[in-house]
PDB file of C-alpha atoms and ligand atoms in Angstrom:
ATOM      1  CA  UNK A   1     198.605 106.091 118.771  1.00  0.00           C
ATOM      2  CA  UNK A   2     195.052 105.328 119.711  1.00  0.00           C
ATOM      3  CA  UNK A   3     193.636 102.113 118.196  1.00  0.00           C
ATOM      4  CA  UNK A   4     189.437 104.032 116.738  1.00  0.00           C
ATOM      5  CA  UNK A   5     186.418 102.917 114.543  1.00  0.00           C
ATOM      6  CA  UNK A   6     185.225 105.004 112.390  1.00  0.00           C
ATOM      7  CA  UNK A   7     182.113 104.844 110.093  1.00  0.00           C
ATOM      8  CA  UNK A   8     182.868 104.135 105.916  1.00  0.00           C
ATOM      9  CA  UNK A   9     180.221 104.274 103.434  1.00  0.00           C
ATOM     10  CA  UNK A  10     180.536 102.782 100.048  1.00  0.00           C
ATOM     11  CA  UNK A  11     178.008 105.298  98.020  1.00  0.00           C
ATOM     12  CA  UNK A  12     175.998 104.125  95.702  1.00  0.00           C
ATOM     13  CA  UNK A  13     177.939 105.357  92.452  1.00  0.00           C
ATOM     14  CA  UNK A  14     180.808 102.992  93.767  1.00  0.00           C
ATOM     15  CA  UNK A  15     178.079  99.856  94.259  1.00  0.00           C
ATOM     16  CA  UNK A  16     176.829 100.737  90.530  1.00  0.00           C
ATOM     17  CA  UNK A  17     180.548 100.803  89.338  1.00  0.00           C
ATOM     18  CA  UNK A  18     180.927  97.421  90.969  1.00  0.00           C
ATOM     19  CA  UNK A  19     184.419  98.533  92.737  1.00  0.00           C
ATOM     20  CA  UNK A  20     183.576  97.724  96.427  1.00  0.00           C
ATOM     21  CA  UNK A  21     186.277  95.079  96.330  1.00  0.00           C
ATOM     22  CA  UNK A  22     189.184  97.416  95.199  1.00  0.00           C
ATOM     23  CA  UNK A  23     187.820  99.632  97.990  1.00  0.00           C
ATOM     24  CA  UNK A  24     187.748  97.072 100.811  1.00  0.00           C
ATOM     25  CA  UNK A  25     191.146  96.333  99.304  1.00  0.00           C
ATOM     26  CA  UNK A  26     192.678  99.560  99.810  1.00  0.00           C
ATOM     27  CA  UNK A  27     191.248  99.745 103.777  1.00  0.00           C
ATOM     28  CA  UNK A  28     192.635  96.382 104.142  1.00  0.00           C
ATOM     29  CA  UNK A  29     196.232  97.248 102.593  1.00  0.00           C
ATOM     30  CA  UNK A  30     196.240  99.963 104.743  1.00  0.00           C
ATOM     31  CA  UNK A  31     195.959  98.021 108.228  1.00  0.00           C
ATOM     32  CA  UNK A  32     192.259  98.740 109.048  1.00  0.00           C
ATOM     33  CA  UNK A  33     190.140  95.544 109.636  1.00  0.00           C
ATOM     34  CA  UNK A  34     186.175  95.747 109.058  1.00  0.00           C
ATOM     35  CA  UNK A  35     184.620  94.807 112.583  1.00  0.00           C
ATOM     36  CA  UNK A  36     180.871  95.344 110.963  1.00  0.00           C
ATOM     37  CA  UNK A  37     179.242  95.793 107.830  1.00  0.00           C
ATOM     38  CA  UNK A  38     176.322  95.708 105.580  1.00  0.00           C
ATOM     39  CA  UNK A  39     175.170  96.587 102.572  1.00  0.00           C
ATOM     40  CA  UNK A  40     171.805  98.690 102.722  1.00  0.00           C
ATOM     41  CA  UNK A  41     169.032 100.738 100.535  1.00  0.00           C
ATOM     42  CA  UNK A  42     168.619 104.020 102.685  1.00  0.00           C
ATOM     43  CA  UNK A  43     165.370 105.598 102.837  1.00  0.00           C
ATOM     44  CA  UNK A  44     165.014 109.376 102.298  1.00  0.00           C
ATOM     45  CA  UNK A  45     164.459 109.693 106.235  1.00  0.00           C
ATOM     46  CA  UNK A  46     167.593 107.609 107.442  1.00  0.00           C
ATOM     47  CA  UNK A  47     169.713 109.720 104.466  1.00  0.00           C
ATOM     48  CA  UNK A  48     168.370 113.206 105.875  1.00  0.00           C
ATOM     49  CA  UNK A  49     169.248 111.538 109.626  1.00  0.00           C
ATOM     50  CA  UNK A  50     172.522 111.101 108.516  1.00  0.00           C
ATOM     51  CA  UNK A  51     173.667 114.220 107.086  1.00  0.00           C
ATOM     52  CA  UNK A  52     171.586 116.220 109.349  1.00  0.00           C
ATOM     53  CA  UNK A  53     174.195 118.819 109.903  1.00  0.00           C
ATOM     54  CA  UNK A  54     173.997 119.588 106.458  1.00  0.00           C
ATOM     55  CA  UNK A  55     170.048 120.329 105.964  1.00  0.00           C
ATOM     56  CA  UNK A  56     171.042 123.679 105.827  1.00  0.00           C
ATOM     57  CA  UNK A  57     173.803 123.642 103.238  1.00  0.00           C
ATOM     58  CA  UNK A  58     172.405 124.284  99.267  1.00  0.00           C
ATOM     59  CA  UNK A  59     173.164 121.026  98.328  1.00  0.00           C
ATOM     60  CA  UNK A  60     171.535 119.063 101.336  1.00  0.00           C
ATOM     61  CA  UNK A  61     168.747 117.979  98.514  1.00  0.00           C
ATOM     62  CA  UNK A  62     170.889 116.501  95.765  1.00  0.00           C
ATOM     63  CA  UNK A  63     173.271 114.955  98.664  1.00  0.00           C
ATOM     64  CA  UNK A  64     169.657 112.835 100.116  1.00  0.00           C
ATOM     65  CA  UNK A  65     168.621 112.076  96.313  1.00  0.00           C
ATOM     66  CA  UNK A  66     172.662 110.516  95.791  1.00  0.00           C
ATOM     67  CA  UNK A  67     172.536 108.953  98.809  1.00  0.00           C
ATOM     68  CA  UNK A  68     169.296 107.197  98.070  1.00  0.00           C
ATOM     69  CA  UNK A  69     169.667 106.381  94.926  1.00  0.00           C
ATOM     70  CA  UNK A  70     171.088 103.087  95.150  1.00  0.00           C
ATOM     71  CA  UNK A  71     172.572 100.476  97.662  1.00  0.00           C
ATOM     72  CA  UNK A  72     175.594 101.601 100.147  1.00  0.00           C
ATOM     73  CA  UNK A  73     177.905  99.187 101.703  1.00  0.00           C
ATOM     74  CA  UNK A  74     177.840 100.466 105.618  1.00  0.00           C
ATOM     75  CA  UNK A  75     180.754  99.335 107.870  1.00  0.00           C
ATOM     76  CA  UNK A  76     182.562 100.274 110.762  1.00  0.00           C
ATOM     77  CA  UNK A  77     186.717 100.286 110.517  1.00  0.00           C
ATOM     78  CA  UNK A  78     188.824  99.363 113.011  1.00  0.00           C
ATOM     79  CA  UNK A  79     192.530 100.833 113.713  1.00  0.00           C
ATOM     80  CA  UNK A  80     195.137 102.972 114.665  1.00  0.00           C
ATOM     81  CA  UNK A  81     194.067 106.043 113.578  1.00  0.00           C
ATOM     82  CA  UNK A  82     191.270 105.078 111.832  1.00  0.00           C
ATOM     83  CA  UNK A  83     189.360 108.599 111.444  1.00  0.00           C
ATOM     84  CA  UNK A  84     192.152 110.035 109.591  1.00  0.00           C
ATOM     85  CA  UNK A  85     193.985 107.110 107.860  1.00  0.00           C
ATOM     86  CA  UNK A  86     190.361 106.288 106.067  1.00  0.00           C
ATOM     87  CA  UNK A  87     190.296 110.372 105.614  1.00  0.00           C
ATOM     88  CA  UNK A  88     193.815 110.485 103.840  1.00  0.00           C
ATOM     89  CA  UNK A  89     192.510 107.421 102.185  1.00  0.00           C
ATOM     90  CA  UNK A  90     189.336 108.328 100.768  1.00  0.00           C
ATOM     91  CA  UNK A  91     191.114 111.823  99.539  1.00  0.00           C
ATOM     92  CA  UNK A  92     189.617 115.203  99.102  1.00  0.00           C
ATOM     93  CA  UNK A  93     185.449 115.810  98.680  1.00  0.00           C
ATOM     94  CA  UNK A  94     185.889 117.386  95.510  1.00  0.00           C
ATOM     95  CA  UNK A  95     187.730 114.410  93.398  1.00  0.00           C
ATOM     96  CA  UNK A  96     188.785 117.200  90.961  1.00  0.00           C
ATOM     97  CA  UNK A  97     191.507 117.889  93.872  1.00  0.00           C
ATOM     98  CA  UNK A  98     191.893 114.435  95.533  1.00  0.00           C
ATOM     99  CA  UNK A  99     195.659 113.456  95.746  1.00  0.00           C
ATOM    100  CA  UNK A 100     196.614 110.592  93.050  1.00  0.00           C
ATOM    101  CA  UNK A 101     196.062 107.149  94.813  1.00  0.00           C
ATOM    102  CA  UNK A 102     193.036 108.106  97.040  1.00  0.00           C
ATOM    103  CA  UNK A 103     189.930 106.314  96.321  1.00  0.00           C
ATOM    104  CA  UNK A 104     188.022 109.658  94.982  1.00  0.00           C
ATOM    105  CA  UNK A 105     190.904 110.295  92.455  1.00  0.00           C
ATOM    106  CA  UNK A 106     190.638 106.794  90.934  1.00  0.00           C
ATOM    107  CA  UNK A 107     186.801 106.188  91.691  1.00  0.00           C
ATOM    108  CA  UNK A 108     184.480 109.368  91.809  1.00  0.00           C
ATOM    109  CA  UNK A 109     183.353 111.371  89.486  1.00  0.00           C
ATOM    110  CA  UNK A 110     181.677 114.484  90.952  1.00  0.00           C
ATOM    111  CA  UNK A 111     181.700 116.393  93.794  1.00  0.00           C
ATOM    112  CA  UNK A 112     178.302 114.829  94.636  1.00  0.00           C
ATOM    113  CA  UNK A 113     179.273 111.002  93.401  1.00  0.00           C
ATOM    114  CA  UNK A 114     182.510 110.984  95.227  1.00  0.00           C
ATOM    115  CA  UNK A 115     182.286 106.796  95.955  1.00  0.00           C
ATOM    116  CA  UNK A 116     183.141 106.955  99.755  1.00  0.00           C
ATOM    117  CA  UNK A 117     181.897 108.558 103.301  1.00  0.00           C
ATOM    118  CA  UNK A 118     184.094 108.671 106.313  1.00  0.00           C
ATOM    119  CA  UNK A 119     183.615 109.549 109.882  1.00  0.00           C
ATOM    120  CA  UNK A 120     185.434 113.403 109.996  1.00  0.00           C
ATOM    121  CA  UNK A 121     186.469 113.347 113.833  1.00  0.00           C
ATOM    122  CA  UNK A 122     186.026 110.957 116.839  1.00  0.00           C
ATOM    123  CA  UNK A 123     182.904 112.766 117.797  1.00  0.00           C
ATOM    124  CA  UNK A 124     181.053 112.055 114.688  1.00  0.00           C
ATOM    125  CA  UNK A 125     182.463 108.484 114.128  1.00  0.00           C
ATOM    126  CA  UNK A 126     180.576 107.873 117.263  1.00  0.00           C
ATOM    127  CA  UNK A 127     177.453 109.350 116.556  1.00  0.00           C
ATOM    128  CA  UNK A 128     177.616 107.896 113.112  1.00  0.00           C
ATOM    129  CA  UNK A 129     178.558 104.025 114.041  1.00  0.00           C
ATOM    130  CA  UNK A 130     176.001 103.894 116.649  1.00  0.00           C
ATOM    131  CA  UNK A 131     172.991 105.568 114.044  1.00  0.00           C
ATOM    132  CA  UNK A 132     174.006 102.184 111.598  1.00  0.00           C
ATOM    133  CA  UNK A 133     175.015  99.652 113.847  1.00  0.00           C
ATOM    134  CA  UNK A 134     173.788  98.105 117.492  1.00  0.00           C
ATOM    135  CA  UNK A 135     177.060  96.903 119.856  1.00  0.00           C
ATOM    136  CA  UNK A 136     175.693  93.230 118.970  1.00  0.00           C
ATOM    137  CA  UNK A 137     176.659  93.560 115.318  1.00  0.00           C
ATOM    138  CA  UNK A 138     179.975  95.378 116.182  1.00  0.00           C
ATOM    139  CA  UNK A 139     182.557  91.672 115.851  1.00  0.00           C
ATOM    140  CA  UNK A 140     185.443  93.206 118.132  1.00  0.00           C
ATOM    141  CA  UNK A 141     188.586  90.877 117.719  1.00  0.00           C
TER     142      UNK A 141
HETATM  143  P1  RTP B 201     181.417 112.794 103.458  1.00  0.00           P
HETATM  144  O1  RTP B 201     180.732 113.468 104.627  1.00  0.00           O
HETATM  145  O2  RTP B 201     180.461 112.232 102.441  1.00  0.00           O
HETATM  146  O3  RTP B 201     182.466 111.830 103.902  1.00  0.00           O
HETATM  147  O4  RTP B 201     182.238 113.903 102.651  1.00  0.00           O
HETATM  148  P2  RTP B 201     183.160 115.043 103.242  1.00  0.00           P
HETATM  149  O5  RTP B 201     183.255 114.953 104.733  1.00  0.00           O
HETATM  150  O6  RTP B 201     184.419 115.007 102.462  1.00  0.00           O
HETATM  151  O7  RTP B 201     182.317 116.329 102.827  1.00  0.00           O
HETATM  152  P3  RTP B 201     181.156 117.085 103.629  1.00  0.00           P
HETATM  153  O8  RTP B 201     181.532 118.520 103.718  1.00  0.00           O
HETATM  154  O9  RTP B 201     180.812 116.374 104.902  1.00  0.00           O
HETATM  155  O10 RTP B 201     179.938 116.981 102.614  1.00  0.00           O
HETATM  156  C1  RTP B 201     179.154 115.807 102.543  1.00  0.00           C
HETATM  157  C2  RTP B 201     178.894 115.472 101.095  1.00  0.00           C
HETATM  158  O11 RTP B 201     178.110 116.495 100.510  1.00  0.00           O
HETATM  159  C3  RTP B 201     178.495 116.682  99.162  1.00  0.00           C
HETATM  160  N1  RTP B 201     178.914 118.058  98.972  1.00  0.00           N
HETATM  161  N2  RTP B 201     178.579 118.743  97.933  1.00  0.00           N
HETATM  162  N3  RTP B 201     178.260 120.802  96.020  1.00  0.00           N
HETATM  163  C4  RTP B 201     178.999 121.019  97.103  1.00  0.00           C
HETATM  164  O12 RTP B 201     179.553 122.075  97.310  1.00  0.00           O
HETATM  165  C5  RTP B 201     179.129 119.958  98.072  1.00  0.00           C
HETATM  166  N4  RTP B 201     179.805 120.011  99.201  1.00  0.00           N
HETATM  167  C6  RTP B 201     179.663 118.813  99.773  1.00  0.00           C
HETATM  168  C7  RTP B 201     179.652 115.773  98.877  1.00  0.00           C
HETATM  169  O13 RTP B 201     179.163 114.647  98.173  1.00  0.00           O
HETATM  170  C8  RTP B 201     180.161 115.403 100.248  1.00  0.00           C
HETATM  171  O14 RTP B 201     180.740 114.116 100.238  1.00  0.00           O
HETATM  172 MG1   MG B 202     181.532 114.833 105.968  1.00  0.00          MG
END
């Protein structure tokens, strides 16, 4: 097993819910340390940067008017695994068919609010840490 960072977001429906504790709590549990964080008001233009492989997709417009509609906590986990044990954390997109336990079952409420981004495969954890975070503000244990 490969020790990985991945990027987690904290959307803004979890922020307004006030549950990022219970969500830091369930990365922690699950042996993946936060090496950087912050918590951050994205602009339209950093939002569209982000999901950029979705401009096509229908709901590319809603997705940047979530995204921006509130603070995000933005932070970089660190662990074995850490692409898909945040993934089988954070449970399905749609929380309608998350498993029972993942964040999106107990926290989201929509499709489009679904409380939590991760990194989906090595290639875009990279892409994704380095668009958030400088190797500075990366604290490697
Ligand atoms: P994320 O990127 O936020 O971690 O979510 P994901 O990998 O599970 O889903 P993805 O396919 O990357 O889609 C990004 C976000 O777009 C919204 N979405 N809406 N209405 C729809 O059919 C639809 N499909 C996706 C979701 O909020 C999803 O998290
Ligand atoms: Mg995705």
């Amino acid at each position: 097993m490969a020790v990985e960072r991945t990027l987690s977001i904290i959307k803004p429906d979890a922020v307004a819910k006030n549950v990022i504790g219970e969500i830091e709590s369930r990365f922690e549990k699950a042996g993946l340390r936060i090496v950087a964080m912050k918590m951050v008001q994205l602009s339209q233009e950093k939002a569209e940067g982000f999901y950029a492989e979705h401009k096509e997709r229908p709901f590319f417009k809603d997705l940047v008017g979530f995204m921006t509609s509130g603070p995000v906590v933005v932070q970089v986990l660190e662990g074995e695994n850490a692409i898909k044990a945040n993934r089988d954390l954070m449970g399905a997109t749609n929380p309608k068919e998350a498993e029972a336990g993942t964040i999106r079952a107990d926290f989201a409420e929509s499709i489009d609010a679904n409380a939590v981004h991760g990194s989906d495969s090595p290639e875009s954890a990279e892409r994704e840490v380095s668009y958030f975070f400088s190797a500075e503000e990366i604290c490697a244990r």
